[in-house]
């Protein structure tokens, strides 16, 4: 086991407070947290369509 913990979070339920607490606990214990959703949620700014 490499010590990696993947957590999938549903967007259907607001769990902001719970996710925040989980991240705080991980970071307090020397963990690292990344968000791999943001890059998939919207295209990079450079590829955004021009509306002019």
mmCIF file of C-alpha atoms in Angstrom:
data_model
loop_
_atom_site.group_PDB
_atom_site.id
_atom_site.type_symbol
_atom_site.label_atom_id
_atom_site.label_comp_id
_atom_site.label_asym_id
_atom_site.label_seq_id
_atom_site.Cartn_x
_atom_site.Cartn_y
_atom_site.Cartn_z
ATOM 1 C CA UNK A 1 0.000 0.000 0.000
ATOM 2 C CA UNK A 2 1.373 3.413 -0.959
ATOM 3 C CA UNK A 3 -0.536 5.403 1.669
ATOM 4 C CA UNK A 4 -2.682 7.112 -0.948
ATOM 5 C CA UNK A 5 -6.338 7.764 -0.164
ATOM 6 C CA UNK A 6 -8.691 8.690 -3.003
ATOM 7 C CA UNK A 7 -12.014 10.226 -2.035
ATOM 8 C CA UNK A 8 -14.854 10.617 -4.529
ATOM 9 C CA UNK A 9 -17.387 13.268 -3.604
ATOM 10 C CA UNK A 10 -20.864 13.538 -5.068
ATOM 11 C CA UNK A 11 -21.971 16.913 -6.356
ATOM 12 C CA UNK A 12 -25.603 16.093 -5.596
ATOM 13 C CA UNK A 13 -25.326 16.657 -1.852
ATOM 14 C CA UNK A 14 -23.828 19.738 -0.195
ATOM 15 C CA UNK A 15 -21.131 18.338 2.033
ATOM 16 C CA UNK A 16 -18.951 21.441 2.152
ATOM 17 C CA UNK A 17 -18.522 21.434 5.933
ATOM 18 C CA UNK A 18 -17.751 17.714 6.008
ATOM 19 C CA UNK A 19 -15.205 17.935 3.189
ATOM 20 C CA UNK A 20 -13.570 20.953 4.826
ATOM 21 C CA UNK A 21 -13.216 19.058 8.114
ATOM 22 C CA UNK A 22 -11.787 16.002 6.359
ATOM 23 C CA UNK A 23 -9.185 18.099 4.538
ATOM 24 C CA UNK A 24 -8.226 19.895 7.760
ATOM 25 C CA UNK A 25 -7.716 16.541 9.505
ATOM 26 C CA UNK A 26 -5.577 15.227 6.652
ATOM 27 C CA UNK A 27 -3.409 18.344 6.538
ATOM 28 C CA UNK A 28 -2.991 18.493 10.324
ATOM 29 C CA UNK A 29 -1.514 15.004 10.199
ATOM 30 C CA UNK A 30 1.008 15.813 7.471
ATOM 31 C CA UNK A 31 -1.147 14.747 4.556
ATOM 32 C CA UNK A 32 -1.451 16.382 1.169
ATOM 33 C CA UNK A 33 -4.722 17.303 -0.524
ATOM 34 C CA UNK A 34 -5.344 18.005 -4.201
ATOM 35 C CA UNK A 35 -8.474 18.760 -6.181
ATOM 36 C CA UNK A 36 -8.469 16.936 -9.500
ATOM 37 C CA UNK A 37 -12.039 17.943 -10.371
ATOM 38 C CA UNK A 38 -11.547 21.604 -11.234
ATOM 39 C CA UNK A 39 -9.565 20.960 -14.408
ATOM 40 C CA UNK A 40 -12.358 18.746 -15.765
ATOM 41 C CA UNK A 41 -15.189 21.022 -14.698
ATOM 42 C CA UNK A 42 -14.392 23.747 -17.198
ATOM 43 C CA UNK A 43 -11.976 24.220 -20.090
ATOM 44 C CA UNK A 44 -8.732 26.122 -19.545
ATOM 45 C CA UNK A 45 -9.063 29.876 -20.026
ATOM 46 C CA UNK A 46 -6.927 29.741 -23.178
ATOM 47 C CA UNK A 47 -9.479 27.482 -24.883
ATOM 48 C CA UNK A 48 -12.593 29.341 -23.741
ATOM 49 C CA UNK A 49 -14.814 30.456 -26.629
ATOM 50 C CA UNK A 50 -14.756 34.079 -27.681
ATOM 51 C CA UNK A 51 -18.167 35.751 -27.456
ATOM 52 C CA UNK A 52 -17.280 38.840 -29.502
#
